PDB file of C-alpha atoms in Angstrom:
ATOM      1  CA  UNK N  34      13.552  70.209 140.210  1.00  0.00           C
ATOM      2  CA  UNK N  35      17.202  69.357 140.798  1.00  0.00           C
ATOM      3  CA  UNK N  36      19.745  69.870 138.840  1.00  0.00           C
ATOM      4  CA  UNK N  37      22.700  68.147 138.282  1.00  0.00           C
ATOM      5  CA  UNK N  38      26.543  69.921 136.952  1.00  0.00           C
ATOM      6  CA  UNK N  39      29.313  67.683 136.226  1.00  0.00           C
ATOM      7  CA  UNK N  40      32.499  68.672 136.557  1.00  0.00           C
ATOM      8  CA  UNK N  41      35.129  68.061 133.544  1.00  0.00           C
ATOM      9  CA  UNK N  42      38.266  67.364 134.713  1.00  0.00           C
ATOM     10  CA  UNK N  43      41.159  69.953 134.519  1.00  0.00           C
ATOM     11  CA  UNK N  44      43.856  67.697 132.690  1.00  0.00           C
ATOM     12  CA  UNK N  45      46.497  70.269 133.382  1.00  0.00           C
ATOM     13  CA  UNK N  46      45.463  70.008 136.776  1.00  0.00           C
ATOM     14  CA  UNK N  47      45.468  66.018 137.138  1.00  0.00           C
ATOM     15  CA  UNK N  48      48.668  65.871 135.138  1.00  0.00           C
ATOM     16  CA  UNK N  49      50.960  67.900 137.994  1.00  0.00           C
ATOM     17  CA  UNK N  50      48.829  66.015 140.838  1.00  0.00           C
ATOM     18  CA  UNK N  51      50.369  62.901 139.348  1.00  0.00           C
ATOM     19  CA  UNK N  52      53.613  64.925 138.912  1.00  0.00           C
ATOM     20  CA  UNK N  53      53.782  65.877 142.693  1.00  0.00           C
ATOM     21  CA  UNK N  54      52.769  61.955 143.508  1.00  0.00           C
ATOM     22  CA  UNK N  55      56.311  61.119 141.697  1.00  0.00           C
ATOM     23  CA  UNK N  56      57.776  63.617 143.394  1.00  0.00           C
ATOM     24  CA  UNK N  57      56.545  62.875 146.919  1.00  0.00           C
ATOM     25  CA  UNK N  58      57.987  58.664 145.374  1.00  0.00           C
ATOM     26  CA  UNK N  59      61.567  60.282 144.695  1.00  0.00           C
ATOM     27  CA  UNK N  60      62.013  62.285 147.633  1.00  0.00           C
ATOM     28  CA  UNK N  61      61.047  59.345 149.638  1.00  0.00           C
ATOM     29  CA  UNK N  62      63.175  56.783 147.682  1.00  0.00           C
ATOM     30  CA  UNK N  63      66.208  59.366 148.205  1.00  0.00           C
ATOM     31  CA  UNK N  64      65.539  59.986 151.406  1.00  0.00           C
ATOM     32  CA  UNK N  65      65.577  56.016 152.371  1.00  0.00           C
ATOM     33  CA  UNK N  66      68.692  55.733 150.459  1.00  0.00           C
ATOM     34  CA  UNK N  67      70.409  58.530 152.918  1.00  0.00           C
ATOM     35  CA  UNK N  68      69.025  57.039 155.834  1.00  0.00           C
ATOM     36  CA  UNK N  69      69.583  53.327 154.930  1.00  0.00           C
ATOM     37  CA  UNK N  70      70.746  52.251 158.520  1.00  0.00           C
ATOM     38  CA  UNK N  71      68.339  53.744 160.208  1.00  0.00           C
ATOM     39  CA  UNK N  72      64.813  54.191 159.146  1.00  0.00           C
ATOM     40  CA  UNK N  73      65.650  54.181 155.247  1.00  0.00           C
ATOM     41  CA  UNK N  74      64.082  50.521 154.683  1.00  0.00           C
ATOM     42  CA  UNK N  75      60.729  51.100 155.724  1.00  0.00           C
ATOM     43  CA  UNK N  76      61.149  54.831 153.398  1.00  0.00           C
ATOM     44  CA  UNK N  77      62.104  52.666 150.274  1.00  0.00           C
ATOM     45  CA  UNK N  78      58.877  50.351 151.104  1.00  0.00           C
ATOM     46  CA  UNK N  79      56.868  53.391 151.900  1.00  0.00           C
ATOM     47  CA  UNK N  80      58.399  55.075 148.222  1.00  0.00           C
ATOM     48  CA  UNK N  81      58.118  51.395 146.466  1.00  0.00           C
ATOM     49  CA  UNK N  82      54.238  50.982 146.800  1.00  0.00           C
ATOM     50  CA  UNK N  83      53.845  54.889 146.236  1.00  0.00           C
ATOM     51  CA  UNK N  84      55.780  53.999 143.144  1.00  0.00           C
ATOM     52  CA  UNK N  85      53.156  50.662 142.391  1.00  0.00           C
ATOM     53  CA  UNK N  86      49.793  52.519 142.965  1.00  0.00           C
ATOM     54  CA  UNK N  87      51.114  55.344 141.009  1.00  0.00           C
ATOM     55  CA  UNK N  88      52.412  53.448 137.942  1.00  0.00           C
ATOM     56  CA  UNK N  89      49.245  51.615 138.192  1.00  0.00           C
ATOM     57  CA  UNK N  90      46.917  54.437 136.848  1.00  0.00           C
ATOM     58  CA  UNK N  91      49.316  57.604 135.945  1.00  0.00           C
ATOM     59  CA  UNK N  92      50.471  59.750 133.554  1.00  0.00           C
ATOM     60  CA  UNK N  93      54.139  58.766 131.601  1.00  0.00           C
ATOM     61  CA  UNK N  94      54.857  62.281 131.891  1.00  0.00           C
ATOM     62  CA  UNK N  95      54.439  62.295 135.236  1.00  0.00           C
ATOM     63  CA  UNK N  96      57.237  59.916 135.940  1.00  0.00           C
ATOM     64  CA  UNK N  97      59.856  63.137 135.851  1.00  0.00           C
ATOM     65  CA  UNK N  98      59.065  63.936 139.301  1.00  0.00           C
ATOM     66  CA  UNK N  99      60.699  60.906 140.693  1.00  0.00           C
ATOM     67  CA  UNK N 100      64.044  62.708 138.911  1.00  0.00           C
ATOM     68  CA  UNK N 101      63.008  66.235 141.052  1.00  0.00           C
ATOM     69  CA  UNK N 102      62.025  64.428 143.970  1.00  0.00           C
ATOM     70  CA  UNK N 103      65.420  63.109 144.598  1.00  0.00           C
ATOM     71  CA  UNK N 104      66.829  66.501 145.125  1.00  0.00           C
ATOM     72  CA  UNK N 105      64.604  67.245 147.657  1.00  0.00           C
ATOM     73  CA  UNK N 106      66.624  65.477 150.126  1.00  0.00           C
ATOM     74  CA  UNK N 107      69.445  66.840 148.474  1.00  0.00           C
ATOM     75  CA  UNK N 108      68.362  70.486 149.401  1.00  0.00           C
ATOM     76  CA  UNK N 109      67.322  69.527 153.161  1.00  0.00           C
ATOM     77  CA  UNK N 110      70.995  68.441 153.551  1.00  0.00           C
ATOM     78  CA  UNK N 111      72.335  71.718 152.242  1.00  0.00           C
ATOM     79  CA  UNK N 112      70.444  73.664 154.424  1.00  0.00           C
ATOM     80  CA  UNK N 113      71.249  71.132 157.609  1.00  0.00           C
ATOM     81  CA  UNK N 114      74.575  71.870 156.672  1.00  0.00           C
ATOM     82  CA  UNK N 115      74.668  75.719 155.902  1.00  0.00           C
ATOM     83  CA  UNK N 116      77.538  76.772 158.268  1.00  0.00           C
ATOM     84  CA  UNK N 117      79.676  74.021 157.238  1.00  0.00           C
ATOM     85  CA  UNK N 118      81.912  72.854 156.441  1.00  0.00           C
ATOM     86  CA  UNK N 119      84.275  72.507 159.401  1.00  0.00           C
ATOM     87  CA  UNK N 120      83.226  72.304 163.164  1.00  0.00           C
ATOM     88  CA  UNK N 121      80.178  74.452 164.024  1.00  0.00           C
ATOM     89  CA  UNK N 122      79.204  75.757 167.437  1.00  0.00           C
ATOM     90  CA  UNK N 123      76.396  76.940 168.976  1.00  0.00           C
ATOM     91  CA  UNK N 124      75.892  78.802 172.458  1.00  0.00           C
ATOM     92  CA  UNK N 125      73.218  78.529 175.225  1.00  0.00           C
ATOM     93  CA  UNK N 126      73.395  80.382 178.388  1.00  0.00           C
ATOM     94  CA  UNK N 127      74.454  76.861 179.759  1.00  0.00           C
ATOM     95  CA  UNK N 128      75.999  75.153 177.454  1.00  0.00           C
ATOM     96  CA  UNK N 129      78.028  74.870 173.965  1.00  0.00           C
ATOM     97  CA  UNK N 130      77.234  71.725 171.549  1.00  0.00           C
ATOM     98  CA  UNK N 131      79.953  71.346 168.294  1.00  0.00           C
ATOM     99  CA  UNK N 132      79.113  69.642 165.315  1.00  0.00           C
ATOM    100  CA  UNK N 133      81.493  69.026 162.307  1.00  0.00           C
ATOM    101  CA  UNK N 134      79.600  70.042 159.002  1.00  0.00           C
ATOM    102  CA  UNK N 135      79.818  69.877 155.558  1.00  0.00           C
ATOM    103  CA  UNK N 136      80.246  71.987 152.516  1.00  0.00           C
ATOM    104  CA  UNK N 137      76.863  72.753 151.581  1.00  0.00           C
ATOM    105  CA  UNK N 138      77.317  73.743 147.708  1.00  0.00           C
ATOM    106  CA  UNK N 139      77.805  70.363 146.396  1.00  0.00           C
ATOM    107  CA  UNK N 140      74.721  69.118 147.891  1.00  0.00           C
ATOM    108  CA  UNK N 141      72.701  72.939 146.626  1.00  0.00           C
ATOM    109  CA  UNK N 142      73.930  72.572 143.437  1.00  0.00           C
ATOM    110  CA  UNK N 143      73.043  68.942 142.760  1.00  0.00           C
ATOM    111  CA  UNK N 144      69.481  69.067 144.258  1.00  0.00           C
ATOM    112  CA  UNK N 145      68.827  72.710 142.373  1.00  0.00           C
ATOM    113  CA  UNK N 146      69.855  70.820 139.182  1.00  0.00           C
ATOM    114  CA  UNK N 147      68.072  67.310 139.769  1.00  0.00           C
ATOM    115  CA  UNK N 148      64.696  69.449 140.512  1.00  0.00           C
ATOM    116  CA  UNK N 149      65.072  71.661 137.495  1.00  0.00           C
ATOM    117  CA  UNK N 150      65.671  69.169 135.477  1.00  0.00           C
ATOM    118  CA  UNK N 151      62.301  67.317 136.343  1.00  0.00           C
ATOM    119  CA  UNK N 152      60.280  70.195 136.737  1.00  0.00           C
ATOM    120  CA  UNK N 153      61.526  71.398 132.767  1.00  0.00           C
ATOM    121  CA  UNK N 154      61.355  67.281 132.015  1.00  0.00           C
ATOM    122  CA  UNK N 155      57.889  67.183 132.767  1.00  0.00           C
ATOM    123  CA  UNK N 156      57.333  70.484 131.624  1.00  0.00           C
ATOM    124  CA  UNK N 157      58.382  69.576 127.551  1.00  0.00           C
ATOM    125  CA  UNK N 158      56.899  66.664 127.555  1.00  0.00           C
ATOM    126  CA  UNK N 159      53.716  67.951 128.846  1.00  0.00           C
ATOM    127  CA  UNK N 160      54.089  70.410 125.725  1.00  0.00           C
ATOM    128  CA  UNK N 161      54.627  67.591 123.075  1.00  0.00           C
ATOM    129  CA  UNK N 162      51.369  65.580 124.349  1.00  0.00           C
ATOM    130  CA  UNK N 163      49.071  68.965 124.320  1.00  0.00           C
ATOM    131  CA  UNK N 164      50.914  69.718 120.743  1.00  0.00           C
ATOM    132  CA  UNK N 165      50.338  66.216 119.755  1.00  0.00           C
ATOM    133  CA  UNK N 166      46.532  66.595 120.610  1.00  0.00           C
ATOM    134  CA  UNK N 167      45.708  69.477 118.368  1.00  0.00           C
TER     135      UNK N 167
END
């Protein structure tokens, strides 16, 4: 005799897999914007139907991690650019490459706040609707 189990869905669970979908939408529609004259159209078309099969079936709450994902690229800059500002140079035992930098802190700062802010976004709302359940 078989048995069958079925599984009830974690909704805490679901609800930050659809969080880290948004997020994945953001980082991608930020990083298009950056790279806009290179490969940042097909990004924003990648991040637009990540956008339109996400909106199609997932949570509201969710939505805040398009605000976090933006500082993701945001953070990858800083750390590109963690010697800067000012020309940078790096040593081989054949050669010497300089690159002109930039101040990282602006671009730390705004990425720490714009992934705070949707983490704790998501994070209250998520509250309210588990509140609102009771």
């Amino acid at each position: 005799m078989r048995r069958e189990t079925h599984a009830v869905p974690d909704e805490q669970g679901s609800e930050w897999g659809w969080f880290l979908g948004w997020l994945a939408v953001g980082g991608c529609l930020a990083l298009g914007l950056a790279a806009l004259l290179s490969v940042g159209v097909a990004l924003i078309a990648v991040g637009a139907a990540g956008a339109w099969l996400l909106a199609r079936k997932g949570h509201r709450n969710a939505l805040t991690g398009v605000v976090a994902g933006l500082g993701l690229p945001l953070l990858w800059l800083a750390a590109s650019n963690r010697d800067g500002p000012g020309d940078v140079c790096h040593s081989t035992a054949t050669s010497t490459t300089c690159t002109e930098e930039y101040a990282p802190q602006p671009f730390l700062a705004v990425g720490v706040l714009l992934l705070a802010a949707g983490f704790l976004a998501f994070l209250v709302l998520d509250r309210r609707r588990r509140a609102a359940a009771r």
